[in-house]
Coordinates of C-alpha atoms in Angstrom, one line a residue:
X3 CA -13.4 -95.7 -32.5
X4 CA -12.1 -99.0 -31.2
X5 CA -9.5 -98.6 -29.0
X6 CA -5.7 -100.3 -30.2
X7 CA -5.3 -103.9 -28.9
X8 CA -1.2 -103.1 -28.9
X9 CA -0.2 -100.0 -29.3
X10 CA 3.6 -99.6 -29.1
X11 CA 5.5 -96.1 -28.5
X12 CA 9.5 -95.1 -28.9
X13 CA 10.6 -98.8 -28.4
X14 CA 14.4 -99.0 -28.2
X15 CA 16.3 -102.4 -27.8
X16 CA 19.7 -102.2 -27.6
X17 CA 22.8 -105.2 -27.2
X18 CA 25.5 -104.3 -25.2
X19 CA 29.1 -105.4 -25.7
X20 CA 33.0 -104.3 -24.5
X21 CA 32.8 -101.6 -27.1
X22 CA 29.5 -99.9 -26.1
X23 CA 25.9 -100.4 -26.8
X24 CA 23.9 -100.3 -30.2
X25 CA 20.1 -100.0 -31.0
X26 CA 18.8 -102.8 -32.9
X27 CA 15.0 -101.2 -32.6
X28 CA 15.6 -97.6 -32.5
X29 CA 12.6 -96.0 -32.0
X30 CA 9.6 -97.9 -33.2
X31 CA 6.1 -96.7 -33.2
X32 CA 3.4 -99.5 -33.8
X33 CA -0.3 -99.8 -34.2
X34 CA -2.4 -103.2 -34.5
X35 CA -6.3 -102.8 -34.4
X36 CA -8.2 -106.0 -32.9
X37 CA -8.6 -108.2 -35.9
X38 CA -6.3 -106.3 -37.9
X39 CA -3.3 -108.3 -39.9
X40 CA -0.3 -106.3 -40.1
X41 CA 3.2 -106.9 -42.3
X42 CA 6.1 -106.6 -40.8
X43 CA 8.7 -106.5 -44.0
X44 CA 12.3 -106.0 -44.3
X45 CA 16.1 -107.4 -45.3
X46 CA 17.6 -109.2 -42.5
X47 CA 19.0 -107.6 -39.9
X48 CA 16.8 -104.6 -40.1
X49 CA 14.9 -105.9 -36.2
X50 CA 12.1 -107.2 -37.5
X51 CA 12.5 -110.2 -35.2
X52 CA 13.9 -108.7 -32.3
X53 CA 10.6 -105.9 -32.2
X54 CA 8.8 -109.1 -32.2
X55 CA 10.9 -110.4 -29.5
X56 CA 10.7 -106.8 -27.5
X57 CA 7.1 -107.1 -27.5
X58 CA 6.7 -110.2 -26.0
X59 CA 9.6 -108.9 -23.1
X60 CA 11.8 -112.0 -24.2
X61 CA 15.1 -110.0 -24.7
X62 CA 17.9 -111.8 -22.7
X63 CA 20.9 -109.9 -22.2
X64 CA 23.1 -108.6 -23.8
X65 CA 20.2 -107.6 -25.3
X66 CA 18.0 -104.9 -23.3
X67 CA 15.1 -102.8 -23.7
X68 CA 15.5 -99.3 -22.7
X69 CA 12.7 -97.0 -23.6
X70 CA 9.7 -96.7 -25.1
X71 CA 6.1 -98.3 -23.9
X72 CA 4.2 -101.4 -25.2
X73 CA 0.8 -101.5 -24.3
X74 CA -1.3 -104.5 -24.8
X75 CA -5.5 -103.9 -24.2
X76 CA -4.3 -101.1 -22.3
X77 CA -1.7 -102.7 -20.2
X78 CA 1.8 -101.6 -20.0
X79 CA 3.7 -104.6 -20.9
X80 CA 7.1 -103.7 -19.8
X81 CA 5.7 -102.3 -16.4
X82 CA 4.0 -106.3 -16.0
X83 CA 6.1 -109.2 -14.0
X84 CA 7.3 -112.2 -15.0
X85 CA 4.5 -114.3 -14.0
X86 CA 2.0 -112.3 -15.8
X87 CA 3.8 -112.4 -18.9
X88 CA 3.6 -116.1 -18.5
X89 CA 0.3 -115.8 -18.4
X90 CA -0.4 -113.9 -21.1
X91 CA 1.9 -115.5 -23.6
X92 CA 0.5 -118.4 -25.1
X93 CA -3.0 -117.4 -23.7
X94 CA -3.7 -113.7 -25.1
X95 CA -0.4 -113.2 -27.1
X96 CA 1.2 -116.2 -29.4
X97 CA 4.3 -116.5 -30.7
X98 CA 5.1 -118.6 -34.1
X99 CA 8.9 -118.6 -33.9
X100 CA 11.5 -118.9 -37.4
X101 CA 12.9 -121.6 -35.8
X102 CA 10.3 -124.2 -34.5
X103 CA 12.9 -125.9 -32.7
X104 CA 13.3 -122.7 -29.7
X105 CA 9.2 -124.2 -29.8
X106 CA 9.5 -127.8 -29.1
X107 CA 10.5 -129.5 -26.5
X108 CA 12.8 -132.6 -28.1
X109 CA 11.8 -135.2 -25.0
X110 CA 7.8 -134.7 -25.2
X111 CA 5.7 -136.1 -27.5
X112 CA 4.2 -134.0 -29.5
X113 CA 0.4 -134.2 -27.8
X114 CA 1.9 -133.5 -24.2
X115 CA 3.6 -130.5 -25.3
X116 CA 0.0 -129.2 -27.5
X117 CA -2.0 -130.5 -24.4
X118 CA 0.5 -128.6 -22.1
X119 CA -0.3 -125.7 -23.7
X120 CA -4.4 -126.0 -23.6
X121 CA -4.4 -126.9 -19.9
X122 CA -1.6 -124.1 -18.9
X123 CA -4.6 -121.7 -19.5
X124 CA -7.7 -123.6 -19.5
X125 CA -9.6 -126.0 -17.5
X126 CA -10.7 -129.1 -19.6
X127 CA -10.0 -132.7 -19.7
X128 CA -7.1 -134.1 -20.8
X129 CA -9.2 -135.9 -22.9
X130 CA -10.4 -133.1 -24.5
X131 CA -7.5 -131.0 -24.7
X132 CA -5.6 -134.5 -27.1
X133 CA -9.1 -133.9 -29.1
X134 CA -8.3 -130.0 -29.5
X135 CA -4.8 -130.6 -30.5
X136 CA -5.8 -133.1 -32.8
X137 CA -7.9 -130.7 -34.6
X138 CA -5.2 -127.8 -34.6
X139 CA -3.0 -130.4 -36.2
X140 CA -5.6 -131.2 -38.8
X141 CA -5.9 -127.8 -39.6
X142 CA -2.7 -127.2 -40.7
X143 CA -2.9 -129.3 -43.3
X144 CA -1.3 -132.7 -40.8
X145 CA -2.7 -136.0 -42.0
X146 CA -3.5 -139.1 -39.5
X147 CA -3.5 -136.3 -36.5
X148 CA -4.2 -138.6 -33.9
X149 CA -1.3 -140.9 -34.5
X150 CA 1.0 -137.7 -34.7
X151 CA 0.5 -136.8 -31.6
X152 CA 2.0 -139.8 -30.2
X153 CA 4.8 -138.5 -31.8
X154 CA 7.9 -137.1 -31.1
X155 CA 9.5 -134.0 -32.9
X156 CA 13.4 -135.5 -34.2
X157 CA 10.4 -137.8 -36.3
X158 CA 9.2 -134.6 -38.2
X159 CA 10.6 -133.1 -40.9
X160 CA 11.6 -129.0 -40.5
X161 CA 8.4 -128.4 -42.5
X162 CA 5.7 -130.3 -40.3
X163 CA 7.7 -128.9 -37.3
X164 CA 6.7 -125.8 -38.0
X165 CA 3.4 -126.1 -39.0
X166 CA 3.1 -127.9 -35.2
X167 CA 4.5 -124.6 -34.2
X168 CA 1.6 -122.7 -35.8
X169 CA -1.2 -125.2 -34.6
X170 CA 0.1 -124.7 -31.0
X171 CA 0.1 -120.9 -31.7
X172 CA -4.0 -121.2 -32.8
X173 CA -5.0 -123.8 -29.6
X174 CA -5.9 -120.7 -27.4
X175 CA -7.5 -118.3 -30.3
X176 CA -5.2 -115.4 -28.9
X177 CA -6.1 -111.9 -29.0
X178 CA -2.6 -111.4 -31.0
X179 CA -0.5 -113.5 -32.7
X180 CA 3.6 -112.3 -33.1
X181 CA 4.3 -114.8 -36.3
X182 CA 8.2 -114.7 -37.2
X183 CA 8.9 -115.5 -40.5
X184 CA 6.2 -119.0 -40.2
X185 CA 6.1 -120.2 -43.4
X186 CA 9.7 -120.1 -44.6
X187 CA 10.3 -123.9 -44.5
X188 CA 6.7 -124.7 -46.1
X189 CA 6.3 -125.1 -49.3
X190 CA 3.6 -123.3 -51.6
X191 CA 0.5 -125.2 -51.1
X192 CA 0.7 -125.8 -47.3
X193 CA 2.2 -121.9 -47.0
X194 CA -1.3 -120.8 -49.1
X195 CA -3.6 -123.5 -46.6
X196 CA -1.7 -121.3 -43.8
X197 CA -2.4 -118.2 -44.8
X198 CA -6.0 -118.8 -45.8
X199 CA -6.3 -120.6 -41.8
X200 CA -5.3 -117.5 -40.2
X201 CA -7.0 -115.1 -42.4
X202 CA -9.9 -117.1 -41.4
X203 CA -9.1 -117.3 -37.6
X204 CA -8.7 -113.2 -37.9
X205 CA -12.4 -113.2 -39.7
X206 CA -14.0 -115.2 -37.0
X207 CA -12.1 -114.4 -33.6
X208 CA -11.3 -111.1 -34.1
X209 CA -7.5 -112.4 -33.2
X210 CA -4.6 -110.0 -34.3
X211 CA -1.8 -110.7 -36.3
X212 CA 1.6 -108.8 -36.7
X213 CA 3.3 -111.1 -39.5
X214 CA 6.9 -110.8 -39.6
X215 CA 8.6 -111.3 -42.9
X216 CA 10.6 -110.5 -46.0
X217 CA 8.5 -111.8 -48.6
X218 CA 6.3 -109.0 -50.0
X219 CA 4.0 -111.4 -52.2
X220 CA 2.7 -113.0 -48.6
X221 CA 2.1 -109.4 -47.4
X222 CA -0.2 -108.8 -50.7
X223 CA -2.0 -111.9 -50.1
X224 CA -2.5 -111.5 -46.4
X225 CA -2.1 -108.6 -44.6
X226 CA -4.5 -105.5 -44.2
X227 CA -1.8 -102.9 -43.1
X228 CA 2.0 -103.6 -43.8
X229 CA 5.3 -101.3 -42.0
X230 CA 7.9 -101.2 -43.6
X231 CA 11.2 -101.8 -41.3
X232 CA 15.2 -100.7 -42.0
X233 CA 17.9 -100.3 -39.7
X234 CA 15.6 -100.7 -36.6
X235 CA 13.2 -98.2 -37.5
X236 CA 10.0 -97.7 -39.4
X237 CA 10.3 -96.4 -42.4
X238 CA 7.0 -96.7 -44.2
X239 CA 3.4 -97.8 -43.1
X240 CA -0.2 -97.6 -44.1
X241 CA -2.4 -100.1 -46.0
X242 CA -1.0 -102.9 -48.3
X243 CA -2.6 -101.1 -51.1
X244 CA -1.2 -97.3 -50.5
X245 CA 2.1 -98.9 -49.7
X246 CA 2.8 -101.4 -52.4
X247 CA 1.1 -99.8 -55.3
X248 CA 2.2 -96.1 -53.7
X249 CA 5.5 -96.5 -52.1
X250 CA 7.1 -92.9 -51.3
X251 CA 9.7 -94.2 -49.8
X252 CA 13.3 -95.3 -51.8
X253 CA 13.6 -98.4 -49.8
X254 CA 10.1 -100.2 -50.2
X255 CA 10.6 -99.2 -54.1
X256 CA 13.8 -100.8 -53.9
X257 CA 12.5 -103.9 -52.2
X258 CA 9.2 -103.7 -54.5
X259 CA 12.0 -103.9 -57.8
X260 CA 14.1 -106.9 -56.1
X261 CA 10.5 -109.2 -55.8
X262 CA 10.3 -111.8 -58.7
X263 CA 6.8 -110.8 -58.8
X264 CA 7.2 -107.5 -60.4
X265 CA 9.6 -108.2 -63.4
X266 CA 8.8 -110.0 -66.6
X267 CA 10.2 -113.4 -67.7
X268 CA 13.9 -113.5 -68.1
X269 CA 13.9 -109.8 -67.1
X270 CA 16.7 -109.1 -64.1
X271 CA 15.5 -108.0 -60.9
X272 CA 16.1 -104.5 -59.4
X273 CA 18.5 -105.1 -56.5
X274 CA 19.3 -102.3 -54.2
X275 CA 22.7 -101.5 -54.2
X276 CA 25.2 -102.3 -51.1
X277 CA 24.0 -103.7 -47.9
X278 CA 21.8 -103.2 -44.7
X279 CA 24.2 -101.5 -41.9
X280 CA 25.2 -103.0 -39.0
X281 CA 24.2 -102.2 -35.9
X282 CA 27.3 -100.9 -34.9
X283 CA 28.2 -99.6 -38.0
X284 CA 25.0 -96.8 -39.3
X285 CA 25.5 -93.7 -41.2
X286 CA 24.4 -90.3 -39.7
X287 CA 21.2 -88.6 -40.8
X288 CA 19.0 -91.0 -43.0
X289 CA 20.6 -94.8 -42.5
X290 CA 19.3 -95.7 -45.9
X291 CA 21.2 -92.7 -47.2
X292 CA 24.4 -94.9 -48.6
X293 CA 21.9 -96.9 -51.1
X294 CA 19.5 -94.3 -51.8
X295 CA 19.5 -93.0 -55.6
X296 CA 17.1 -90.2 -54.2
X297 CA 19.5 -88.8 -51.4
X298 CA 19.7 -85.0 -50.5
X299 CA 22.8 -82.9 -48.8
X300 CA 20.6 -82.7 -45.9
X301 CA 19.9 -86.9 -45.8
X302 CA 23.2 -87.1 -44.7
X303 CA 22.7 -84.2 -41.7
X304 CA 19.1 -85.0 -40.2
X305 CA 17.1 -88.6 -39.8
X306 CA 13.8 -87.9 -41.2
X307 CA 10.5 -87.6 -39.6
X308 CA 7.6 -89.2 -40.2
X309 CA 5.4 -87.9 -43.2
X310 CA 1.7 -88.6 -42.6
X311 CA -1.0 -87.9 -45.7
X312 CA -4.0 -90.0 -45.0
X313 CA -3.1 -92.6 -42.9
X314 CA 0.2 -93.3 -45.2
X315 CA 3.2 -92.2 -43.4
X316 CA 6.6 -92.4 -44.3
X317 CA 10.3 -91.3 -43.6
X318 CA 12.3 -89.2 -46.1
X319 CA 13.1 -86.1 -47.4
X320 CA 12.9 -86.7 -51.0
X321 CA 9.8 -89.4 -51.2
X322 CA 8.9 -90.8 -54.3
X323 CA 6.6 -88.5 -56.0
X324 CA 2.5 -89.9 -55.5
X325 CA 1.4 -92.2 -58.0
X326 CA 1.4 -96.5 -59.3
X327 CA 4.6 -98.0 -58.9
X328 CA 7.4 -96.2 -61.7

């Protein structure tokens, strides 16, 4: 069997302030296969972004990771130094930020900043590299490439900016891509020419994706495996079909029933009552106990563990009995 290419253990990131310290991962437990597309789905603020973050060791305080391992190809990422997690990032491990603006650098064209990122890790004319980026940008569905990358970023729009984001991403064919939230700002047809670019990238590279979002449809559409994420943990994982046509947990039922996608015309969504906790602010026992039509005495006592039955796992003590969607 092939071995994991990141394979993530306990992970606990916590943000410290005058009051004390609270876990915004608490206790994740990841698997990516090489080649393997994973969904990352949740509300905001269950830590989707800052596990993607953790990862990659770019916490700043007050944030701080303080257990668990991350293990990329074998290594142990949070035992590796600074320098070599400049190496690897951008190289083996990509990042598509939410924000392409914590990307790109506002005083660089946009060609030095794609070249910069060809010729950090490889040796190659710069000649060559302005042909590579030209090509990333032209895969992404950027028009007159060439004269773009003359370019600077305050003359694109939030839309193209991001989709530069994602080109730069694809320059080095990672091992893994970390992609948080990438398509927000793009509309439907570039958001599908994405999707179908790194499906394809996956199929011919063997690259790795862990795709961070909130929008289940993309998941369907994309993903191989998906995790379902509340209150910094894990709730739910296995493959997109067991979860999404199988859910046995109350929460990816509840996000499954808030989706457009799964009501009729004029029909009103499902929303799950209340609100995501704060970090600072979780209930004892199970943290999706406060929403949860399905909650038990002892939800309120003991967190859950994990569930497995045939590579489906899941976190609750009164799952959703087996069977399609209710």
């Amino acid at each position: 069997m092939t071995s994991p290419l990141l394979e993530v253990s306990g992970l606990r990131t916590v943000f410290h302030d005058l009051r004390g310290s609270w876990p915004a991962v608490n206790g994740v437990d990841l698997v990516v296969q090489p080649g393997e597309i994973v969904g990352l789905v949740g509300e905001s603020g269950s830590g989707k972004s800052v596990t993607g973050f953790s990862l990659v060791q770019l916490i700043d305080p007050p944030g701080e990771i303080v257990s668990g391992d991350v293990k990329f190809k074998g290594e142990d990422l949070r035992q590796a130094s600074e320098e070599r997690m400049r190496r690897l990032r951008g190289d083996r491990i990509a990042m598509i930020f939410q924000d392409p603006l914590m990307t790109l650098n506002p005083v660089l064209s946009i060609g030095e900043q794609m070249c910069e990122a060809i010729l950090e890790h490889r040796v190659m004319s710069r000649k060559n590299a302005m042909r590579e980026a030209a090509q990333a940008l032209s895969r992404v569905g950027i028009s007159s490439p060439e004269a773009r990358l003359e370019q600077f970023p305050h003359e694109f729009s939030g839309g193209m900016r991001q989709r530069v984001a994602i080109a730069t991403a694809l320059l080095n064919s990672p091992d893994l891509i970390i992609a948080d939230e990438p398509t927000t700002a793009l509309d439907v047809t570039i958001q599908s020419q994405i999707l179908f670019e790194v499906q394809k990238l996956s199929r011919e590279t063997g690259t790795a994706v862990l795709w961070i979002t909130h929008d289940l449809a993309v998941v369907a559409e994309l993903a191989d495996r998906v995790a379902v994420m509340y209150a910094g943990r894990i709730i739910e994982t296995g493959t997109v079909d067991d979860v999404l046509d199988r859910p046995r947990h109350p929460y990816t039922l509840g996000l499954l029933g808030s989706s457009a996608s799964t009501v009729n015309p004029g029909e009103r969504l499902r929303q799950i009552s209340g609100a995501a906790p704060s970090i600072d602010a979780r209930p004892s026992g199970c943290p999706f106990r406060p929403r949860c039509e399905r909650a038990l005495p002892v939800c309120a006592e003991i967190d859950p563990a994990p569930e497995h039955d045939r590579g489906h796992s899941y976190c609750c003590h009164n799952p959703i009995p087996e069977g399609p969607v209710p």
